[in-house]
Amino acid sequence: MNRLWYKKPAYDWNEALPIGNGRLGAMIFGTPKGERFQLNEDSIWYGAPVDRINPDAHKNLKKVRELILAGEISKAEKILLYAFSGTPQSQRPHQSAGDLFINFEHGENVSDYKRELCLDNAVHTVSYSVDGVKYIRETFASFPDDVIVIRISADKPASISFSCLMTREVFYDRTWAVSNDTIAMDGNLGKGGIKFCAMAKVVAKGGKSFTMGEHIVVENADEVLLLFSEATSFRHKDYEEKCEKILEKASKRSYNELLSRHIADYKMLFDRVELYLGGDNSLDLVPTDERLAMMSEKGLDKGMASLYFQFGRYLLISCSRPGTLPANLQGMWNKDMSPPWGAKYTININTEMNYWPAETCNLSECHEPLFDLLERVAENGKVTARKMYGCKGFVAHHNTDIWADTAPQDHWIPGTYWVMGGAWLCLHIWEHYEFTRDKAFLKRMYPVLKSCVEFFDDFLIEDGGYLVTCPSVSPENTFILPSGERGCNSSGVTMDNEILNDLFDAYINASMILETDKDYAEKIKGIKAKLPPIKIGKHGQIMEWREDYEEAEPGHRHISQLFALHPSWQITPDKTPELARAAAATLERRLKYGGGHTGWSCAWIINMYARLWDAENAEKNLLKLFTNSTLPNLFDNHPPFQIDGNFGAAAGIAEMLVQSGKGRIVLLPALPKAWSEGFVRGLKIRGGAEIDISWKDGELQKAAIRPQNSFSAVVCYKDVRQEVLLEKGKAFEFTAGTK
């Protein structure tokens, strides 16, 4: 059953439940007497754009490189700290939009309380009784009408009386009554920053409603519709007028019309995929928080695994829709004015992880906001590349923000001076193309892809017969030199080489498909051939750096050297068995020393074990995610809350059931023994097709592939391999007995 439900209100933000339409969001507490909606809007970011490029970077680049190549790491890092850090050091943070409070005038004697979030229709419901009256509050965030809709009803006439107001902790200028049914709040987000306006409008049946001061007051109504929206100067010069028009237009529709439009839009995305993993249906009668806690003693709850998968899809639909900003470190559900890590876009894995389920889980449209941001990043990154490194093309470091800032973030030796953020983002261009075969999209994004390649054409330096990045880091780890000295910055870092392998391949393939830049593509083939190979170290592990250094923290949360295993396809159990064994040894060593202790890291490990076709370890780490890193509302816990673990684990469950890469479709590659019976419908595979898979007693029953494009592939199940030509619009069926 696709719902989260609870027998008590949320007394903490980590218990509240999220709704969103991509642009607007809210965390709902469900308190009977005094309801709180903690509000978010995707463009509520503090501050204005600023040129943060350090003017001393380029003049010190040669010296830094000389010191790194000479092994003088501490001297190089001192220069990096002063000359390469952004000025100022930090980009802009996302902020809470404030709160909407509703104070109900009914008694305290509450019974039959229940709150739930239905994933099938994206509607949040609170129900309870007070003094013989049953109250129901239904809330959803509508994408087609661009509003948050709250309906308050009771089973006895004239039972609804309340007041409501909006407030914000800081950075708002005024609250006022726009009319006798609408209140507003506006302000600005720092000097020269974004301006915003939020409004709430009431439509009451029966009784009376009016505004007084900054409040809306409702007395003795039969039913009330409360509409909320917000607009900012990031998108609209006339943001206040825009906000009022949105509410006025929505208020002309009935609740049923608003609801039906919302559900039709949402289900068009959500209903594409169905997952059943078996399990005890009676557990659906156990509240979600209690059910989550039970896994510490009883092991993985298969029904909860399925729910968590669909919750991840729900969250992506709710915080990343065409025309909105992409999902940030907290999706967009952020309660703070100065949130952890600024709730920015951390692009040394976290933002990329947010979009791992976009294609496999059949939500390609939800990927679009990332590409909109990437186009802006590429433009700003050209300036950063030229000023910092004297290079063509564009570069981005390990963070960006609403303004697509590309200068280094923080004065932080383990993470700041990493030039691969833009490159990793560009791999999503090829990922989207592989799943959709959308040639028009590839043509649109080709200049961005080429610009990124041009940067590394200039930036790479020759050392020991290889072309290497320098300076760079293996995010966000620290090595120990033979002298005992610790360092982070190096040259030719393994992850860099792995990303560049995929970047250059993507560019070469795009050039061929679009029939352009043939000579330049040939040049890039030559550069790719001179990248350092993946090497195995003294512990039997994939080496993280060019030298087989010891790690200061062997159980580090980042496992960057295994990028080649996932999300890349450079390491696979059947094509590169020796490297696959080394990847398994790397994971074993990380976990031995406490790795996977953050939610997103554990989610990445699920994907890695799935790619190694190691079902039991994938399941083991999924259980670990539930028991160690999942909050009562099923949000991922870093700690604190980060949404990447939700998205990464949803993608990981899909990877356990089907993998498509390197021209292969691998069926049930990491199916745990405990998942003995089940089915999945509507996952996407590379080449452009949907797939349905069913299994029983741990064995494949049937796989049906529905191609949207024509392409060739090898379908694999255990020892069976079948080469097939999949034809557009013509279903293909593979059964356990297929030879």
XYZ file of C-alpha atoms in Angstrom:
739
model
C 0.000 0.000 0.000
C 1.538 3.294 -1.129
C 0.954 5.452 1.912
C 2.790 6.787 4.940
C 0.528 7.015 7.970
C 0.761 7.857 11.673
C -1.384 7.792 14.801
C -0.007 11.034 16.196
C 0.874 14.518 14.913
C 4.414 15.523 14.050
C 6.043 17.166 17.029
C 9.332 17.565 15.164
C 10.178 18.626 11.604
C 11.668 15.172 10.945
C 8.223 13.688 11.576
C 6.313 16.117 9.337
C 5.332 15.011 5.831
C 6.319 16.686 2.539
C 4.189 17.858 -0.350
C 5.358 19.751 -3.417
C 4.625 20.685 -7.010
C 8.239 21.204 -8.077
C 8.220 24.932 -7.239
C 6.157 25.153 -4.048
C 6.527 22.838 -1.082
C 5.383 22.381 2.477
C 6.081 20.203 5.476
C 2.804 19.387 7.214
C 2.749 18.704 10.951
C -0.889 17.668 11.272
C -1.482 19.153 14.711
C -5.219 19.201 15.520
C -5.481 22.483 17.427
C -2.655 24.496 15.904
C -1.598 23.356 12.420
C 1.766 24.342 10.945
C 2.736 24.325 7.297
C 6.455 24.998 6.985
C 6.714 26.509 3.526
C 9.257 26.391 0.735
C 9.637 27.896 -2.716
C 12.463 26.760 -4.942
C 13.854 30.259 -5.682
C 13.973 31.526 -2.084
C 17.761 31.859 -1.967
C 19.578 34.510 0.037
C 21.725 37.123 -1.665
C 22.522 38.322 -5.159
C 24.970 36.919 -7.712
C 28.569 37.949 -7.073
C 31.905 37.444 -8.804
C 33.769 35.199 -6.360
C 36.692 34.234 -8.599
C 39.987 34.591 -6.772
C 42.214 36.929 -8.845
C 45.365 35.170 -7.614
C 44.502 31.695 -8.889
C 45.905 31.748 -12.413
C 49.219 33.333 -11.484
C 49.783 30.574 -8.894
C 48.613 27.591 -10.951
C 52.063 26.692 -12.300
C 53.617 26.826 -8.824
C 50.892 24.635 -7.307
C 51.376 22.053 -10.018
C 55.142 22.002 -9.565
C 54.760 21.467 -5.806
C 52.186 18.671 -6.196
C 54.268 16.819 -8.768
C 57.310 17.202 -6.497
C 55.371 15.707 -3.561
C 55.339 18.995 -1.612
C 51.660 18.633 -0.827
C 51.386 20.850 2.253
C 53.090 23.747 0.474
C 50.771 23.360 -2.503
C 47.694 23.223 -0.273
C 48.704 26.405 1.518
C 48.745 28.263 -1.805
C 45.454 26.652 -2.841
C 43.860 27.808 0.405
C 44.823 31.432 -0.174
C 44.897 31.795 -3.953
C 42.199 29.410 -5.233
C 39.413 29.709 -2.663
C 36.440 31.804 -3.659
C 36.283 35.427 -2.503
C 34.074 35.383 -0.495
C 34.385 31.693 0.255
C 30.696 30.770 0.191
C 27.965 30.633 -2.419
C 24.354 31.503 -1.653
C 22.075 29.365 0.556
C 18.533 28.219 -0.040
C 16.148 29.351 2.720
C 12.794 28.503 4.217
C 9.925 30.531 2.791
C 8.373 30.792 6.257
C 5.328 29.248 7.918
C 1.571 29.243 7.613
C -0.116 28.709 10.978
C -3.780 27.790 11.471
C -5.222 28.028 14.978
C -8.497 26.131 15.321
C -11.168 27.114 17.796
C -12.364 23.719 18.902
C -11.857 21.675 22.046
C -8.793 19.767 23.207
C -10.441 16.364 23.560
C -9.083 14.745 20.372
C -9.863 11.122 19.440
C -9.512 8.845 16.391
C -6.505 10.810 15.170
C -4.786 9.812 11.937
C -2.567 11.521 9.385
C -1.364 10.049 6.146
C 0.360 10.848 2.874
C -1.054 8.844 -0.026
C 1.593 8.360 -2.701
C -0.964 7.190 -5.258
C -2.561 10.637 -5.488
C -0.107 12.914 -3.589
C -2.747 14.030 -1.085
C -2.001 14.544 2.624
C -4.911 13.926 5.002
C -5.418 14.636 8.700
C -8.550 13.357 10.412
C -9.715 13.388 14.028
C -12.763 13.938 16.193
C -13.403 16.563 18.874
C -16.572 16.678 20.980
C -18.498 14.477 18.547
C -17.426 16.354 15.408
C -15.151 14.697 12.833
C -12.696 17.050 11.148
C -10.775 16.326 7.956
C -7.980 18.385 6.386
C -6.847 17.425 2.890
C -3.809 19.103 1.357
C -1.988 18.844 -1.949
C 0.413 20.909 -4.052
C -0.978 21.327 -7.543
C 1.396 21.582 -10.502
C -1.294 22.547 -13.058
C -2.747 25.297 -10.837
C 0.545 26.231 -9.098
C -0.982 26.418 -5.624
C -1.067 24.541 -2.355
C -4.667 23.568 -1.671
C -6.013 22.912 1.836
C -9.601 21.789 2.316
C -10.973 21.809 5.862
C -14.263 20.011 6.402
C -16.424 18.715 9.266
C -19.341 16.320 9.455
C -21.530 18.850 11.271
C -22.483 22.304 9.910
C -21.002 25.511 11.319
C -18.192 23.615 13.100
C -15.137 25.264 11.545
C -13.659 28.350 13.175
C -10.013 29.370 12.984
C -7.536 32.138 12.342
C -4.433 31.876 10.180
C -1.368 33.968 9.476
C 1.992 33.753 7.743
C 5.323 34.542 9.278
C 9.019 34.149 8.578
C 11.924 34.031 10.982
C 13.992 36.715 9.209
C 14.154 38.770 6.014
C 10.549 39.766 5.534
C 9.294 43.319 5.394
C 5.588 43.281 6.047
C 2.392 41.263 6.396
C -0.938 42.739 5.432
C -4.487 42.083 4.279
C -4.787 42.261 0.496
C -8.589 41.982 0.638
C -11.246 40.630 2.948
C -10.261 37.060 2.067
C -6.512 37.262 1.377
C -3.403 37.968 3.447
C 0.135 38.493 2.212
C 3.758 38.563 3.298
C 6.643 40.030 1.341
C 10.291 40.847 1.716
C 13.736 40.664 0.191
C 16.557 38.217 0.652
C 19.477 40.488 1.401
C 21.097 43.423 -0.366
C 20.315 43.258 -4.060
C 18.764 39.848 -3.538
C 15.587 38.151 -4.659
C 12.274 39.690 -3.603
C 9.274 37.566 -2.761
C 5.582 37.677 -2.008
C 3.486 34.936 -0.403
C -0.299 34.979 -0.215
C -3.052 32.880 1.346
C -6.668 33.137 0.235
C -9.736 31.643 1.878
C -12.973 30.475 0.225
C -15.553 29.541 2.871
C -18.930 27.824 2.662
C -21.281 28.996 5.366
C -20.394 31.128 8.367
C -18.311 34.196 7.714
C -14.701 35.006 6.917
C -12.753 38.258 7.008
C -9.282 39.666 7.496
C -8.145 41.525 10.574
C -4.620 42.882 10.787
C -2.348 40.166 9.406
C -4.865 37.367 10.039
C -7.608 35.640 8.123
C -10.473 34.793 10.478
C -13.149 32.176 9.760
C -16.172 31.730 12.009
C -18.711 28.879 12.015
C -18.096 27.696 8.459
C -19.296 24.387 7.042
C -16.255 23.901 4.790
C -13.211 26.009 3.936
C -10.813 26.059 1.034
C -7.456 27.703 1.825
C -5.151 28.414 -1.121
C -1.489 29.371 -0.888
C 1.014 30.505 -3.467
C 4.208 32.486 -3.678
C 6.185 34.265 -6.378
C 9.646 35.803 -6.527
C 11.578 38.291 -8.595
C 13.850 35.469 -9.758
C 11.172 34.664 -12.342
C 8.796 37.653 -12.346
C 9.326 41.401 -12.232
C 5.710 41.759 -11.127
C 5.990 38.959 -8.569
C 3.352 40.382 -6.221
C 0.812 40.756 -9.010
C 1.752 37.299 -10.298
C 1.091 35.718 -6.907
C -2.309 37.382 -6.628
C -3.299 36.274 -10.145
C -2.352 32.656 -9.438
C -4.611 32.601 -6.377
C -7.456 34.411 -8.067
C -7.438 31.977 -10.991
C -7.301 28.933 -8.713
C -10.107 30.246 -6.525
C -12.464 30.172 -9.541
C -12.224 26.373 -9.562
C -14.087 24.088 -7.200
C -12.171 21.829 -4.839
C -13.116 18.781 -6.874
C -11.836 20.418 -10.048
C -8.569 21.427 -8.404
C -8.192 17.918 -7.001
C -8.947 16.132 -10.266
C -6.518 18.325 -12.220
C -3.820 17.676 -9.620
C -4.367 13.924 -9.558
C -4.459 13.574 -13.348
C -1.191 15.470 -13.695
C 0.548 13.603 -10.876
C -0.609 10.127 -11.867
C 0.594 10.696 -15.418
C 4.090 10.412 -13.886
C 3.661 8.301 -10.766
C 1.551 5.497 -12.261
C 4.194 4.576 -14.829
C 5.927 2.244 -12.357
C 4.481 -0.390 -10.028
C 6.558 -2.527 -7.649
C 5.599 -5.542 -5.545
C 8.199 -7.394 -3.471
C 5.879 -9.596 -1.433
C 5.747 -9.303 2.328
C 3.181 -9.395 5.108
C 0.173 -7.281 4.098
C -0.945 -7.057 7.722
C 2.015 -4.731 8.314
C 0.152 -2.109 6.298
C -1.977 -1.709 9.424
C 1.090 -0.686 11.449
C 1.925 3.058 11.495
C 4.936 3.926 9.356
C 7.169 5.112 12.197
C 6.462 1.959 14.231
C 6.986 -0.230 11.177
C 10.312 1.429 10.490
C 11.468 0.847 14.064
C 10.510 -2.850 13.875
C 13.203 -3.526 11.279
C 15.978 -3.157 13.843
C 14.836 -6.467 15.336
C 12.893 -8.209 12.566
C 15.004 -7.453 9.504
C 14.073 -5.936 6.172
C 10.360 -5.325 5.655
C 9.783 -5.955 1.934
C 6.626 -3.865 1.923
C 8.579 -0.947 3.350
C 11.276 -1.408 0.703
C 8.611 -1.060 -1.975
C 7.083 1.944 -0.174
C 10.496 3.608 0.137
C 11.109 3.099 -3.583
C 7.837 4.775 -4.484
C 8.401 7.499 -1.875
C 11.643 8.342 -3.690
C 9.733 8.665 -6.961
C 7.091 10.775 -5.190
C 9.768 13.117 -3.863
C 11.387 13.613 -7.265
C 8.011 14.393 -8.865
C 7.332 16.798 -5.993
C 10.577 18.800 -6.136
C 11.767 18.684 -9.750
C 9.346 19.453 -12.565
C 9.890 21.105 -15.963
C 10.327 24.845 -15.451
C 11.427 24.602 -11.825
C 14.848 24.634 -10.242
C 16.454 21.222 -9.711
C 16.367 19.283 -6.461
C 18.913 20.695 -4.040
C 20.568 19.031 -1.065
C 17.204 18.870 0.702
C 15.066 18.593 -2.407
C 13.470 21.894 -1.485
C 12.095 21.027 1.968
C 14.267 23.253 4.123
C 13.234 24.713 7.480
C 16.284 26.920 8.039
C 17.567 30.340 7.064
C 21.129 29.047 7.261
C 20.706 25.354 6.469
C 23.400 22.665 6.609
C 25.763 23.136 3.649
C 23.490 25.938 2.476
C 21.038 23.386 1.026
C 22.904 24.125 -2.197
C 23.766 21.903 -5.145
C 26.724 19.778 -4.058
C 27.995 18.412 -7.344
C 30.723 16.012 -6.214
C 27.980 13.360 -5.893
C 24.910 14.610 -4.042
C 23.155 16.513 -6.829
C 24.002 13.790 -9.318
C 22.600 11.162 -6.934
C 19.353 13.136 -6.772
C 18.833 12.293 -10.422
C 19.888 8.640 -10.486
C 16.244 7.480 -10.410
C 15.062 9.998 -13.007
C 15.634 7.753 -16.012
C 15.491 4.201 -14.627
C 12.357 4.986 -12.625
C 10.578 6.452 -15.661
C 10.624 10.130 -14.696
C 12.676 11.589 -17.534
C 10.750 14.889 -17.458
C 11.876 15.410 -13.863
C 15.480 15.436 -15.123
C 14.899 18.632 -17.128
C 15.546 21.210 -14.357
C 19.085 19.861 -13.972
C 19.816 20.586 -17.628
C 18.401 24.100 -17.361
C 20.777 24.789 -14.475
C 23.676 23.115 -16.285
C 23.301 25.476 -19.242
C 23.682 28.443 -16.902
C 26.577 26.755 -15.089
C 28.330 26.307 -18.431
C 28.088 30.007 -19.253
C 29.428 31.145 -15.874
C 32.001 28.362 -15.935
C 33.619 29.765 -19.063
C 34.580 32.872 -17.122
C 35.874 30.778 -14.221
C 37.900 28.560 -16.561
C 39.545 31.529 -18.231
C 40.246 33.582 -15.108
C 41.348 30.768 -12.781
C 43.112 28.394 -15.148
C 43.664 30.212 -18.443
C 41.628 27.507 -20.203
C 38.975 27.373 -22.880
C 35.633 25.762 -22.182
C 33.872 25.743 -18.827
C 34.629 24.429 -15.365
C 32.613 24.001 -12.165
C 33.941 22.904 -8.800
C 32.148 20.947 -6.066
C 29.147 23.232 -5.467
C 26.824 25.567 -7.294
C 23.746 27.597 -6.367
C 20.696 29.333 -7.820
C 22.983 31.744 -9.667
C 24.958 28.865 -11.246
C 28.104 30.005 -9.435
C 31.176 28.015 -10.518
C 33.961 29.396 -8.308
C 35.327 27.121 -5.545
C 33.155 26.765 -2.435
C 34.633 26.922 1.102
C 38.232 27.051 2.321
C 38.262 23.289 2.570
C 41.304 21.298 1.547
C 39.548 17.862 1.109
C 36.843 19.117 -1.243
C 37.167 22.658 -2.539
C 39.844 22.380 -5.220
C 38.152 19.816 -7.451
C 37.504 20.691 -11.079
C 35.214 17.800 -12.038
C 31.770 19.052 -10.954
C 30.765 20.289 -14.386
C 32.110 17.130 -16.003
C 30.016 14.847 -13.808
C 26.916 16.940 -14.471
C 27.580 16.668 -18.206
C 27.393 12.887 -17.975
C 23.689 13.342 -17.219
C 23.302 14.710 -20.739
C 24.424 11.394 -22.160
C 22.407 9.452 -19.568
C 19.224 11.257 -20.595
C 19.974 10.682 -24.265
C 20.653 6.964 -23.744
C 17.250 6.463 -22.136
C 15.254 8.677 -24.498
C 17.204 8.749 -27.788
C 16.049 12.368 -28.015
C 18.308 13.731 -30.743
C 16.898 17.265 -30.444
C 17.857 17.277 -26.756
C 21.376 16.051 -27.575
C 21.749 18.810 -30.160
C 20.601 21.410 -27.627
C 23.083 20.241 -24.984
C 25.976 19.435 -27.341
C 27.619 22.896 -26.947
C 27.673 22.381 -23.167
C 29.214 18.933 -23.536
C 31.822 20.188 -25.984
C 32.676 23.193 -23.802
C 33.376 20.885 -20.881
C 35.639 18.727 -23.041
C 37.468 21.828 -24.278
C 38.342 22.763 -20.714
C 40.061 19.450 -20.054
C 41.753 19.575 -23.444
C 43.485 22.684 -22.064
C 43.674 21.780 -18.379
C 45.267 18.318 -18.461
C 49.038 18.188 -18.104
C 51.484 15.461 -19.081
C 53.220 13.507 -16.355
C 54.892 10.133 -16.630
C 53.497 9.562 -20.106
C 49.898 10.200 -19.008
C 47.598 13.197 -19.219
C 46.394 14.070 -15.721
C 44.323 16.562 -13.785
C 46.328 18.779 -11.433
C 45.419 20.031 -8.906
C 42.522 17.831 -7.837
C 41.196 15.797 -4.919
C 39.398 12.504 -4.402
C 36.282 13.902 -2.755
C 36.488 14.307 0.207
C 39.224 11.978 1.398
C 42.715 12.383 2.881
C 45.843 10.325 2.161
C 48.990 9.747 4.198
C 52.380 10.191 2.515
C 55.264 7.824 3.351
C 56.671 10.635 5.502
C 53.522 10.588 7.639
C 52.363 13.921 6.244
C 48.680 14.117 5.366
C 47.347 15.579 2.151
C 44.283 15.760 -0.067
C 45.345 17.469 -3.283
C 47.067 15.443 -5.924
C 47.278 14.782 -9.661
C 45.618 12.177 -11.863
C 43.130 11.139 -9.161
C 41.372 7.872 -10.028
C 37.868 9.327 -9.982
C 38.936 12.129 -12.321
C 40.255 9.634 -14.852
C 37.074 7.584 -14.638
C 34.829 10.627 -15.131
C 36.971 11.824 -18.034
C 36.764 8.407 -19.696
C 32.971 8.686 -19.702
C 32.962 12.393 -20.608
C 35.199 11.855 -23.626
C 33.185 8.809 -24.720
C 29.948 10.797 -24.432
C 31.390 13.641 -26.488
C 32.821 11.345 -29.173
C 29.496 9.504 -29.491
C 27.495 12.747 -29.551
C 29.767 14.131 -32.265
C 29.209 11.012 -34.337
C 25.407 11.007 -33.841
C 25.116 14.699 -34.710
C 27.680 14.376 -37.522
C 29.774 17.312 -36.399
C 33.324 18.158 -35.244
C 34.813 14.928 -36.594
C 38.414 16.176 -36.438
C 38.050 17.425 -32.867
C 36.452 14.154 -31.802
C 39.489 12.334 -33.208
C 41.738 14.562 -31.111
C 39.724 13.724 -27.985
C 40.107 10.011 -28.744
C 43.869 10.534 -28.568
C 43.602 12.398 -25.256
C 41.368 9.673 -23.808
C 43.983 7.042 -24.707
C 46.537 8.844 -22.526
C 44.453 8.871 -19.328
C 45.901 6.745 -16.490
C 44.318 3.281 -16.194
C 42.492 1.955 -13.138
C 44.991 0.188 -10.870
C 44.763 -2.354 -8.045
C 46.572 -1.614 -4.777
C 48.265 -3.516 -1.994
C 45.004 -4.355 -0.205
C 43.554 -5.794 -3.402
C 41.487 -2.604 -3.699
C 40.918 -0.102 -6.486
C 43.545 2.571 -5.907
C 42.063 5.957 -5.073
C 45.109 7.979 -6.062
C 47.967 7.432 -8.558
C 50.109 6.290 -5.642
C 48.989 3.519 -3.296
C 48.689 5.805 -0.289
C 47.244 4.808 3.060
C 44.029 6.597 3.979
C 43.658 8.784 7.033
C 40.059 7.510 7.276
C 39.722 4.002 5.746
C 35.971 4.056 6.432
C 35.386 7.352 4.620
C 31.828 8.058 3.442
C 32.953 8.851 -0.139
C 34.035 5.887 -2.261
C 35.014 8.001 -5.231
C 37.401 5.508 -6.814
C 34.436 3.221 -7.496
C 32.784 5.714 -9.818
C 33.864 3.249 -12.531
C 31.559 0.634 -10.987
C 28.621 2.969 -10.431
C 27.317 5.171 -11.925
C 29.769 4.291 -14.733
C 30.023 0.921 -16.470
C 33.819 0.708 -16.699
C 33.860 -2.110 -14.111
C 31.443 -5.037 -14.497
C 31.529 -8.608 -13.127
C 31.538 -10.234 -16.555
C 33.624 -7.832 -18.659
C 36.303 -6.862 -16.094
C 36.236 -9.625 -13.447
C 39.610 -8.722 -11.893
C 38.583 -5.099 -11.402
C 35.183 -6.242 -10.113
C 36.898 -8.348 -7.442
C 39.027 -5.325 -6.525
C 35.888 -3.177 -6.317
C 34.336 -5.744 -3.952
C 37.520 -5.661 -1.862
C 37.305 -1.849 -1.773
C 33.754 -1.987 -0.449
C 34.606 -4.669 2.079
C 37.498 -2.585 3.398
C 35.421 0.601 3.577
C 32.639 -1.146 5.468
C 35.085 -2.898 7.790
C 36.215 0.531 8.993
C 32.716 1.991 9.346
C 31.904 3.160 5.823
C 28.338 3.786 4.719
C 27.616 5.589 7.974
C 25.797 8.439 6.212
C 22.514 7.887 4.427
C 23.639 8.900 0.942
C 26.849 6.850 1.232
C 24.850 3.775 2.206
C 22.580 4.381 -0.787
C 25.587 4.520 -3.114
C 26.834 1.226 -1.665
C 23.463 -0.406 -2.469
C 23.944 0.599 -6.102
C 27.533 -0.635 -6.124
C 26.649 -4.058 -4.752
C 23.788 -4.266 -7.233
C 26.291 -3.618 -10.048
C 28.493 -6.398 -8.641
C 25.424 -8.679 -8.800
C 25.768 -9.210 -5.058
C 22.145 -9.420 -3.969
C 22.656 -10.197 -0.303
C 25.034 -7.312 0.343
C 22.754 -4.952 -1.566
C 19.853 -6.032 0.652
C 22.022 -5.847 3.775
C 22.883 -2.217 3.062
C 19.278 -1.386 2.253
C 18.387 -2.648 5.728
C 21.252 -0.597 7.149
C 19.825 2.488 5.450
C 16.456 1.880 7.110
C 17.801 1.166 10.587
C 20.636 3.722 10.750
C 19.793 6.534 8.347
C 16.034 6.919 7.933
C 13.929 9.434 9.853
C 10.335 8.773 11.012
C 8.943 10.542 7.924
C 11.203 8.321 5.731
C 13.521 11.198 4.874
C 17.147 10.186 4.512
C 19.387 11.123 7.423
C 22.992 12.163 6.724
C 22.602 13.316 9.572
C 20.963 15.831 9.289
C 18.367 15.328 6.559
C 19.653 15.130 2.993
C 17.387 13.925 0.204
C 20.104 12.248 -1.890
C 19.862 9.021 0.100
C 16.154 8.754 -0.725
C 16.865 9.124 -4.415
C 19.984 6.972 -4.389
C 18.255 4.078 -2.636
C 15.245 4.219 -4.983
C 17.679 3.965 -7.893
C 19.495 1.141 -6.104
C 16.324 -0.945 -5.788
C 15.762 -0.508 -9.516
C 19.377 -1.575 -10.190
C 18.777 -4.754 -8.196
C 15.948 -5.673 -10.571
C 17.268 -4.680 -13.996
C 20.431 -3.163 -15.422
C 20.979 -1.825 -18.905
C 24.400 -0.716 -20.041
C 27.071 -1.511 -22.586
C 24.422 -2.919 -24.930
C 23.081 -5.421 -22.381
C 19.830 -5.802 -20.471
C 20.509 -7.851 -17.325
C 17.381 -9.241 -15.652
C 17.207 -9.671 -11.865
C 20.974 -9.169 -11.459
C 20.835 -8.731 -7.670
C 17.592 -10.308 -6.476
C 17.872 -11.218 -2.769
C 16.728 -14.668 -1.693
C 14.145 -13.055 0.578
C 12.509 -11.353 -2.417
C 11.316 -14.715 -3.668
C 8.195 -13.495 -5.435
C 7.253 -10.218 -7.001
C 6.963 -8.027 -10.052
C 7.910 -4.619 -11.339
C 6.179 -2.758 -14.122
C 7.378 0.248 -16.117
C 11.070 0.664 -15.330
C 13.096 2.239 -18.131
C 16.131 0.772 -19.869
C 18.799 2.339 -22.051
C 17.961 2.461 -25.712
C 14.499 3.781 -24.924
C 12.117 1.112 -23.645
C 9.932 0.189 -20.699
C 10.250 -3.205 -19.069
C 8.001 -5.371 -16.886
C 9.517 -8.265 -14.929
C 7.864 -10.952 -12.823
C 9.489 -13.696 -10.772
C 8.485 -16.573 -8.498
C 10.482 -18.782 -6.123
C 13.437 -16.540 -6.867
C 13.337 -17.354 -10.595
C 12.419 -15.192 -13.546
C 8.966 -15.890 -14.934
C 8.712 -13.308 -17.676
C 10.162 -10.010 -18.883
C 8.207 -7.895 -21.356
C 10.058 -5.092 -23.135
C 8.146 -2.280 -24.844
C 10.533 -0.265 -27.039
C 9.881 3.385 -27.855
C 12.847 3.207 -30.254
C 14.428 0.467 -32.350
C 17.751 -0.824 -31.066
C 19.775 -3.994 -30.603
C 20.632 -5.446 -27.223
C 21.727 -8.623 -25.495
C 19.144 -9.780 -22.931
C 20.816 -11.662 -20.076
C 19.431 -13.818 -17.298
C 21.927 -15.923 -15.375
C 23.736 -18.013 -18.033
C 21.232 -17.243 -20.789
C 22.162 -14.525 -23.282
C 19.956 -13.658 -26.223
C 20.793 -11.113 -28.895
C 17.641 -9.327 -30.006
C 16.570 -6.509 -32.293
C 13.979 -4.514 -30.408
C 11.641 -2.748 -32.813
C 9.824 0.462 -31.971
C 6.252 -0.221 -30.913
C 6.702 -3.989 -31.005
C 6.734 -5.763 -27.632
C 9.343 -8.427 -26.934
C 8.885 -11.178 -24.346
C 11.689 -13.044 -22.613
C 10.859 -16.033 -20.389
C 12.935 -18.186 -18.060
C 13.078 -20.895 -20.705
C 14.258 -18.589 -23.502
C 17.421 -19.736 -25.225
